[in-house]
Short mmCIF file of C-alpha atoms and ligand atoms in Angstrom, two decimals:
data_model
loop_
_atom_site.label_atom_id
_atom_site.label_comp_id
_atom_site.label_asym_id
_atom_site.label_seq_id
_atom_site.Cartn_x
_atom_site.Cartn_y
_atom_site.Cartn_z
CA UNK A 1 104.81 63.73 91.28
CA UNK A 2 107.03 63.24 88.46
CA UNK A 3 109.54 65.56 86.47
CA UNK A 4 106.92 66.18 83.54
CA UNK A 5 104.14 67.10 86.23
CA UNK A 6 106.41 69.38 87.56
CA UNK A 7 107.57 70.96 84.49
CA UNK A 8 103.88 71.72 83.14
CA UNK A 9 103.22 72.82 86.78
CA UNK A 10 106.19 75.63 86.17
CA UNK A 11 104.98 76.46 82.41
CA UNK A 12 101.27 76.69 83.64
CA UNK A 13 102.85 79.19 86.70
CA UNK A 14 104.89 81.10 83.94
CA UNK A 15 101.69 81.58 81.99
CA UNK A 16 99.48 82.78 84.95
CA UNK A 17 102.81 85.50 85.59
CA UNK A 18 102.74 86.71 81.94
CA UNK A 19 98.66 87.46 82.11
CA UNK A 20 99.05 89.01 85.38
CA UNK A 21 101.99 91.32 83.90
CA UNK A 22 100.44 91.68 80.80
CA UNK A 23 97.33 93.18 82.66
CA UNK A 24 99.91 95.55 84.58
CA UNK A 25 101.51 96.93 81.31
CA UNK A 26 98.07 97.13 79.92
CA UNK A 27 96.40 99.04 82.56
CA UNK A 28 99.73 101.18 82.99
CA UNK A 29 99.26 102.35 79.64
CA UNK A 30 95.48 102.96 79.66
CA UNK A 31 95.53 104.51 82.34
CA UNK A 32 97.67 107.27 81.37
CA UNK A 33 95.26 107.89 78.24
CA UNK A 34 92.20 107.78 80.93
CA UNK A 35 91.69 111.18 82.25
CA UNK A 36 91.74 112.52 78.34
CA UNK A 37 89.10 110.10 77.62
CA UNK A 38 86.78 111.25 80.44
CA UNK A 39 87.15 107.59 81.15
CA UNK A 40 87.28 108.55 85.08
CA UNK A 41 83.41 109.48 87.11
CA UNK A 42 83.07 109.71 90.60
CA UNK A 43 80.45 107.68 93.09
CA UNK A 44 79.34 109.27 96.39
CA UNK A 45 78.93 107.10 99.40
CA UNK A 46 76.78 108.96 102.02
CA UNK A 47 77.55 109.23 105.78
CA UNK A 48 75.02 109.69 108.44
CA UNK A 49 75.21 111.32 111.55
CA UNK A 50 74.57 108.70 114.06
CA UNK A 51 72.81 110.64 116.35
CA UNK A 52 69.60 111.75 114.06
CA UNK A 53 70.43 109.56 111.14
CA UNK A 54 70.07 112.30 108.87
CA UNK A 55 72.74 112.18 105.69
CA UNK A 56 75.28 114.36 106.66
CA UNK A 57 77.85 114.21 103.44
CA UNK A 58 79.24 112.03 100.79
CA UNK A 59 82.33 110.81 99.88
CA UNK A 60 84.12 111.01 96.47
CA UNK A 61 85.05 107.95 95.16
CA UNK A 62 87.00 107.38 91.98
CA UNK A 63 85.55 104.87 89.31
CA UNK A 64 87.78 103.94 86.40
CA UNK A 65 85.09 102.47 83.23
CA UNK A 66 87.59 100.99 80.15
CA UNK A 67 86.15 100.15 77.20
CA UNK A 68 87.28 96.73 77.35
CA UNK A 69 88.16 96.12 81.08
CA UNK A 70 85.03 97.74 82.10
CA UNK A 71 85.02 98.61 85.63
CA UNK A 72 88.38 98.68 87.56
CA UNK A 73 88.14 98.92 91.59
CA UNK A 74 90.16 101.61 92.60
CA UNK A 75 91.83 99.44 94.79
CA UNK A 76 93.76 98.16 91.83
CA UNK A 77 94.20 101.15 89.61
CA UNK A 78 95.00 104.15 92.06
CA UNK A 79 98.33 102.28 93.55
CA UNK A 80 99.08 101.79 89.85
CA UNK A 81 98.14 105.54 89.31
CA UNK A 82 100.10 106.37 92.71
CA UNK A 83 103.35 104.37 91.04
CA UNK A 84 103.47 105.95 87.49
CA UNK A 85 102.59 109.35 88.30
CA UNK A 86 99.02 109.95 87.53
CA UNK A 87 97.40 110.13 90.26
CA UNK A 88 97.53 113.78 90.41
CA UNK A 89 95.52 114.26 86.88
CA UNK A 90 92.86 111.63 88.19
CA UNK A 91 92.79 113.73 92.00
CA UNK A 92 92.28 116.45 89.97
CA UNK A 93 89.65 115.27 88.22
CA UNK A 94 88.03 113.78 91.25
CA UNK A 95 88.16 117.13 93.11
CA UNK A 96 86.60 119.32 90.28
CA UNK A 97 83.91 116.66 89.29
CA UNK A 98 82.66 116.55 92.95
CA UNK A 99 82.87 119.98 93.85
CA UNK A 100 80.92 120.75 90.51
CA UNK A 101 78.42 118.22 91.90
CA UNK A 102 78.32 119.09 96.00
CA UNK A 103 77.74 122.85 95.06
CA UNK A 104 74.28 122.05 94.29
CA UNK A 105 73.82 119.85 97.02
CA UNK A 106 71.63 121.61 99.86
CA UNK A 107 73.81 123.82 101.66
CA UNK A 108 73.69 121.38 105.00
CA UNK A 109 75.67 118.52 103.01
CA UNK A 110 78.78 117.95 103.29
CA UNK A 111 81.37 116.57 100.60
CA UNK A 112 84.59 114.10 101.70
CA UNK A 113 87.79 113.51 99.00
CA UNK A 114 90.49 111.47 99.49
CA UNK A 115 93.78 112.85 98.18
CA UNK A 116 97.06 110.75 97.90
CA UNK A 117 100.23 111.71 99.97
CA UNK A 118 101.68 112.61 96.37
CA UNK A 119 99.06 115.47 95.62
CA UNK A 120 100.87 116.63 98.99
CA UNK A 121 104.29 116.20 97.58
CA UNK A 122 104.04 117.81 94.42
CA UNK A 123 102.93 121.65 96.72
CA UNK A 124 100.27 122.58 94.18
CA UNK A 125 97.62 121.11 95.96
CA UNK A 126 95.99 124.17 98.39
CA UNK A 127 96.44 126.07 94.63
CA UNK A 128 94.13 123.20 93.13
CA UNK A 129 91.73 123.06 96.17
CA UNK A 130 90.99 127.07 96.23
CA UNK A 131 90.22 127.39 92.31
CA UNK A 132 88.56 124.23 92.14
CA UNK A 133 86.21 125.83 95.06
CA UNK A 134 86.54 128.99 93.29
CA UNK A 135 84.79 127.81 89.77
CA UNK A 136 82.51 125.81 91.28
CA UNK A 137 81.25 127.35 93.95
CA UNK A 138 81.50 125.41 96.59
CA UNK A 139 81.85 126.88 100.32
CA UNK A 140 85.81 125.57 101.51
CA UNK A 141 83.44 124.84 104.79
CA UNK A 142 81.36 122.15 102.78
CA UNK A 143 84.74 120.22 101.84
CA UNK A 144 86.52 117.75 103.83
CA UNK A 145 89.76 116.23 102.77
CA UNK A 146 90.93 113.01 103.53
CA UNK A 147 94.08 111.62 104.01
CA UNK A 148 96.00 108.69 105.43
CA UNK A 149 98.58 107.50 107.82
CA UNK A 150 101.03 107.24 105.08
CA UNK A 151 100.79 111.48 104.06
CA UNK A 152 101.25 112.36 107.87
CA UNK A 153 104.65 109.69 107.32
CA UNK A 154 106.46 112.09 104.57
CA UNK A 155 108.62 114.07 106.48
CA UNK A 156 108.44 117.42 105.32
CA UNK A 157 107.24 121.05 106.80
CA UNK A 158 105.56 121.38 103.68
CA UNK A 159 102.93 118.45 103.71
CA UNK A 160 102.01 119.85 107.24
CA UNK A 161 101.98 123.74 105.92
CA UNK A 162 99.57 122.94 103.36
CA UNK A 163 97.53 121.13 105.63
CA UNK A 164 97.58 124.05 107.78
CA UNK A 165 97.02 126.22 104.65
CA UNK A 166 94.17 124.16 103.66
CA UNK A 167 92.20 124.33 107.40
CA UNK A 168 92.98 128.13 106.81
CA UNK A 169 90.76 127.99 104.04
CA UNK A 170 88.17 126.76 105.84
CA UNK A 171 88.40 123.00 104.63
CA UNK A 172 88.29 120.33 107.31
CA UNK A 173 90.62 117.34 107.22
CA UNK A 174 90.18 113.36 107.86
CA UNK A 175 92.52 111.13 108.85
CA UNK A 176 91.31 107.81 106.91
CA UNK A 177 91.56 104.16 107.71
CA UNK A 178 92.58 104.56 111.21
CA UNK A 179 93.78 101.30 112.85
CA UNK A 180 95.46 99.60 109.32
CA UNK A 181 98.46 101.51 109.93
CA UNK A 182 101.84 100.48 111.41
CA UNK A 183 103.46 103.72 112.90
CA UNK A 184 103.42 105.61 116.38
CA UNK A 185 100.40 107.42 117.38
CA UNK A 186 102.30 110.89 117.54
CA UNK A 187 101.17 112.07 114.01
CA UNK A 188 97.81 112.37 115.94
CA UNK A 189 99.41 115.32 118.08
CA UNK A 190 101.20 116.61 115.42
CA UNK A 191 98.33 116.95 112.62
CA UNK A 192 95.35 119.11 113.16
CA UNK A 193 92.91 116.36 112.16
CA UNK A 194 88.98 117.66 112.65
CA UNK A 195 87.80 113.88 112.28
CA UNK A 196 89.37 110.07 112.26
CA UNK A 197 87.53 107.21 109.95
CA UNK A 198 87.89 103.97 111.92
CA UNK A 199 88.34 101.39 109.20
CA UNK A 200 85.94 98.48 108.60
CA UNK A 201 88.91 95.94 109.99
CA UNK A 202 87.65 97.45 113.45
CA UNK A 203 84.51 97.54 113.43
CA UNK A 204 82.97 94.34 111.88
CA UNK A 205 84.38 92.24 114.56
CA UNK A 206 82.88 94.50 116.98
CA UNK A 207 79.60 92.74 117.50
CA UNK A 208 81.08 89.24 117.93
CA UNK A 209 84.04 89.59 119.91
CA UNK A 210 83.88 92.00 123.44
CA UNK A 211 87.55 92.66 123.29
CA UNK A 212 87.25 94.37 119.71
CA UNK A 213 84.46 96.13 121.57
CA UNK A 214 86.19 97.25 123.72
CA UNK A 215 89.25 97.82 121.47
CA UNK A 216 86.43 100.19 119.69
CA UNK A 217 85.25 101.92 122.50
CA UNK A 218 89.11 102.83 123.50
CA UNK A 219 89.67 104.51 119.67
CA UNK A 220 86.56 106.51 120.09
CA UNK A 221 87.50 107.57 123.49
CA UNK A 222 90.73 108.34 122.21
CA UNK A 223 89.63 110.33 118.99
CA UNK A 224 87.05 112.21 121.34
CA UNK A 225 90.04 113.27 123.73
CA UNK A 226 91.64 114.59 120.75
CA UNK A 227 88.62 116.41 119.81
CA UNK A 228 88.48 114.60 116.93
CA UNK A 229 84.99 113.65 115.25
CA UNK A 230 84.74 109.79 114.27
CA UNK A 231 83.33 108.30 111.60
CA UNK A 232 82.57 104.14 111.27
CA UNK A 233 83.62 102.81 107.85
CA UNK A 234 82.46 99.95 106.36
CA UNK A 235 78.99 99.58 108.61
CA UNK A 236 77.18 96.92 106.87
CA UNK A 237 74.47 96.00 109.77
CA UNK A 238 72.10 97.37 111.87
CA UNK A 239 73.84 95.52 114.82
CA UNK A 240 76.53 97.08 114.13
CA UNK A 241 75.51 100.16 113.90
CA UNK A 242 73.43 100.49 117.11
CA UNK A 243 76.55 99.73 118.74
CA UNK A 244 78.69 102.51 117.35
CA UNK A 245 75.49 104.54 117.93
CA UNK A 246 75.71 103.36 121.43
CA UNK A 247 79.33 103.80 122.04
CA UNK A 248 78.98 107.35 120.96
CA UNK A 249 80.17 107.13 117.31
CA UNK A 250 79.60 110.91 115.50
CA UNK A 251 78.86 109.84 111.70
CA UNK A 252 78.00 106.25 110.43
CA UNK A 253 79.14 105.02 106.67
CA UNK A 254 79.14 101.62 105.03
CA UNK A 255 76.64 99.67 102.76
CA UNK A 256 74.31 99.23 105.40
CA UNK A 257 73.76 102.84 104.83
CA UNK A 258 74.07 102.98 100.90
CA UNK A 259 76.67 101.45 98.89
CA UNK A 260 78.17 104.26 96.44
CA UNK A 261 75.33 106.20 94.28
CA UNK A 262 75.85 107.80 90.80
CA UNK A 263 75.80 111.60 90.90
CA UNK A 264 72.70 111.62 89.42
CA UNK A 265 70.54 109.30 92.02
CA UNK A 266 72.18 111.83 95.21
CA UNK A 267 69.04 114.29 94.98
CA UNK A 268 66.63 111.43 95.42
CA UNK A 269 68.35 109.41 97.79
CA UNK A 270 67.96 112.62 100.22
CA UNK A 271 64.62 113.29 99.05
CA UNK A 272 63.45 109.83 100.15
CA UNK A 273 66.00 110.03 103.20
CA UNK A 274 63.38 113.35 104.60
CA UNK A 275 65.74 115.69 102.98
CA UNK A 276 65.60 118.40 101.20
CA UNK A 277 67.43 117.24 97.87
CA UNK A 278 69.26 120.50 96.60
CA UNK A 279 68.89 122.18 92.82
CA UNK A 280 68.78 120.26 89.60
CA UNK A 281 65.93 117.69 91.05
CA UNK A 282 63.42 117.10 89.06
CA UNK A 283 59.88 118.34 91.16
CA UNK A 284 58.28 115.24 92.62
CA UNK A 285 54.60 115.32 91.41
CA UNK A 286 51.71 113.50 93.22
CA UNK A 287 49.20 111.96 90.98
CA UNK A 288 45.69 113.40 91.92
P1 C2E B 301 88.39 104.54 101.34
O1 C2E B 301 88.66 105.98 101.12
O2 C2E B 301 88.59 104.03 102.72
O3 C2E B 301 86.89 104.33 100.85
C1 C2E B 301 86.04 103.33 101.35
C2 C2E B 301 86.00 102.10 100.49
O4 C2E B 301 85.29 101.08 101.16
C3 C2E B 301 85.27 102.30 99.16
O5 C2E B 301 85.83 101.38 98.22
C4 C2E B 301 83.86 101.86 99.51
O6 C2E B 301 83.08 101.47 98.39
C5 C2E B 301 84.16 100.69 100.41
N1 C2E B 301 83.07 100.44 101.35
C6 C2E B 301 82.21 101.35 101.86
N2 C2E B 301 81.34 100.77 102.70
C7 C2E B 301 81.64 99.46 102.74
C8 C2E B 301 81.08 98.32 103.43
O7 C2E B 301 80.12 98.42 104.18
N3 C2E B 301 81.69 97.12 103.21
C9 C2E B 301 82.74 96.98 102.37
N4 C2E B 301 83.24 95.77 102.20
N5 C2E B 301 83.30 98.02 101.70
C10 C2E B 301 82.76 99.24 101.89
P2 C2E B 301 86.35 101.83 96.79
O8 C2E B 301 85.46 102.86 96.17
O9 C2E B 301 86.62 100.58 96.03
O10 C2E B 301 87.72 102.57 97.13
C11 C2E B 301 88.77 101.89 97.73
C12 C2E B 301 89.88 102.84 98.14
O11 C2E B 301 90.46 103.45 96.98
C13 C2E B 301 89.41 103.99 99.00
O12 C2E B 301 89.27 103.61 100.36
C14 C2E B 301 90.54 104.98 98.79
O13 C2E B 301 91.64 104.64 99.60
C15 C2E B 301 90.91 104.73 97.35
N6 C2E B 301 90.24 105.76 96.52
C16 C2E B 301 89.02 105.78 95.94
N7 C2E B 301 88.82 106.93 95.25
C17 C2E B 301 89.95 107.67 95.42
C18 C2E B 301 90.36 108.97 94.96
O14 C2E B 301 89.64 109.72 94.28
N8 C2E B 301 91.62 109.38 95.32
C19 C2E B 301 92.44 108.60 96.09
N9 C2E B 301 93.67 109.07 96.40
N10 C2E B 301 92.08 107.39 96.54
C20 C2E B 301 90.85 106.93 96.22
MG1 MG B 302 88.21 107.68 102.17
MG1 MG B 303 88.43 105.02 104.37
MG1 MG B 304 89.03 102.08 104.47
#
């Protein structure tokens, strides 16, 4: 390897940086402009009870379309939203969009959001949640929030007052990606959780290996002691999901379900799932 290599090595590194910043800046900027431009729709991803299989809810996922990026995952535009302080305007959006589209869901089906722990911090959220469900419609009993290890981390009465504030409303709340977490277990006593999502990491290895089996078993027995209801994320095969079934898993989700459906194809996925597929659907007619 000689100097020169090297030295083209270090300007083809330096080159690579400046994209990958340049992309940063770019998408900081856009993304402030995004919520203006209606540039932000939500996907539902359905969840099944595991018991009957039929769809029990949906969950709200936020989808970012840019003109010339196209689609960014969420995965790299919400930290980036969660860093320069939008994340509220896009939750926002989220909630109302959702709610607009859940109240005329059939009254059986449920509707999941994910909020951020900085909706919590900024104290206007159980304001947001009640007029949101207020304008649209949308029983607080239908609604389940969802948030993560990292909210029930911020140590502050107030995150778990307006949790408490929000159950008093009649909204349920998720505790999401259980098991990618690094912190004590006591935030399970301390929040008054209705369900835990075990995240994909835990259950995909399930089926191979019997001590993430059993691993699996132990969290459900654990959630269920709580009195928590589980739900399977990320359950991409039938395998896998006759052994959650069997292990006495509540609610199944994961592309081996459905991967995440427009608004507009939710009435006919329940239609052809044997449900009844709420207002706004189109009558299905039967050629004599
Ligand atoms: P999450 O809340 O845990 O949502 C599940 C994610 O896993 C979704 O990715 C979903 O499409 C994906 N997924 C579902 N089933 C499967 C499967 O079988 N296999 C695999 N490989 N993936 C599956 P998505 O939509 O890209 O969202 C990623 C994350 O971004 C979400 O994880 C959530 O943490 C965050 N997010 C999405 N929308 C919002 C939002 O409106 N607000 C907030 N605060 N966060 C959001
Ligand atoms: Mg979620
Ligand atoms: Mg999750
Ligand atoms: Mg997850």
């Amino acid at each position: 390897r000689t100097k020169d290599e090297g030295k083209a090595g270090y300007r083809f590194y330096e080159a690579a940086m400046d994209e990958t910043l340049r992309r940063r800046r770019f998408i900081e900027r856009e993304l402030r402009a995004s919520v203006d431009m209606d540039q932000i729709t939500v996907a539902f991803q359905p969840f099944q009870d595991a018991r009957d299989g039929r769809i029990s809810g949906f969950e709200a996922l936020a989808r970012w379309t840019h003109p010339d990026l196209g689609d960014v995952p969420p995965a790299e535009f919400i930290p980036v939203a969660e860093r320069i302080g939008m994340i509220g305007a896009i939750g926002n959006t989220v909630l109302r969009q959702a709610c607009s589209f859940a109240a005329n869901w059939p009254a059986g089906v449920k509707l999941a959001v994910n909020l951020s722990p900085q909706q919590l911090q900024a104290g206007s959220i159980v304001d947001y949640v009640t007029a949101t469900l207020r304008e649209t419609g949308l029983p607080a009993e239908r609604l389940e929030l969802e948030i993560t290890e990292s909210t029930c981390l911020i140590n502050t009465a107030s995150v778990l007052n307006q949790i408490g504030e929000l159950k008093a409303l009649g909204v349920s709340i998720s505790l999401d990606d259980f098991g990618t977490g690094y912190s004590a277990l006591s935030y399970l006593l301390r929040f008054p959780f209705d369900k835990m999502k075990i995240d994909r990491s835990l259950v995909a290895p399930a089926v191979t290996d019997p001590a993430a089996r059993d691993m699996l078993d132990t969290i459900l027995k654990l959630a269920h002691v709580l009195g928590l209801n589980t739900t399977a994320e990320g359950v991409e095969t039938d395998e896998q999901a006759r052994l959650l079934t069997a292990l006495g898993c509540d609610y199944l989700q994961g592309f081996g379900i459905s991967r995440p459906l427009s608004a507009g194809k939710v009435p006919l996925f329940l239609l052809e799932a044997g449900q009844e597929g709420g207002r706004g659907v189109a009558p299905v007619t039967t050629a004599a």
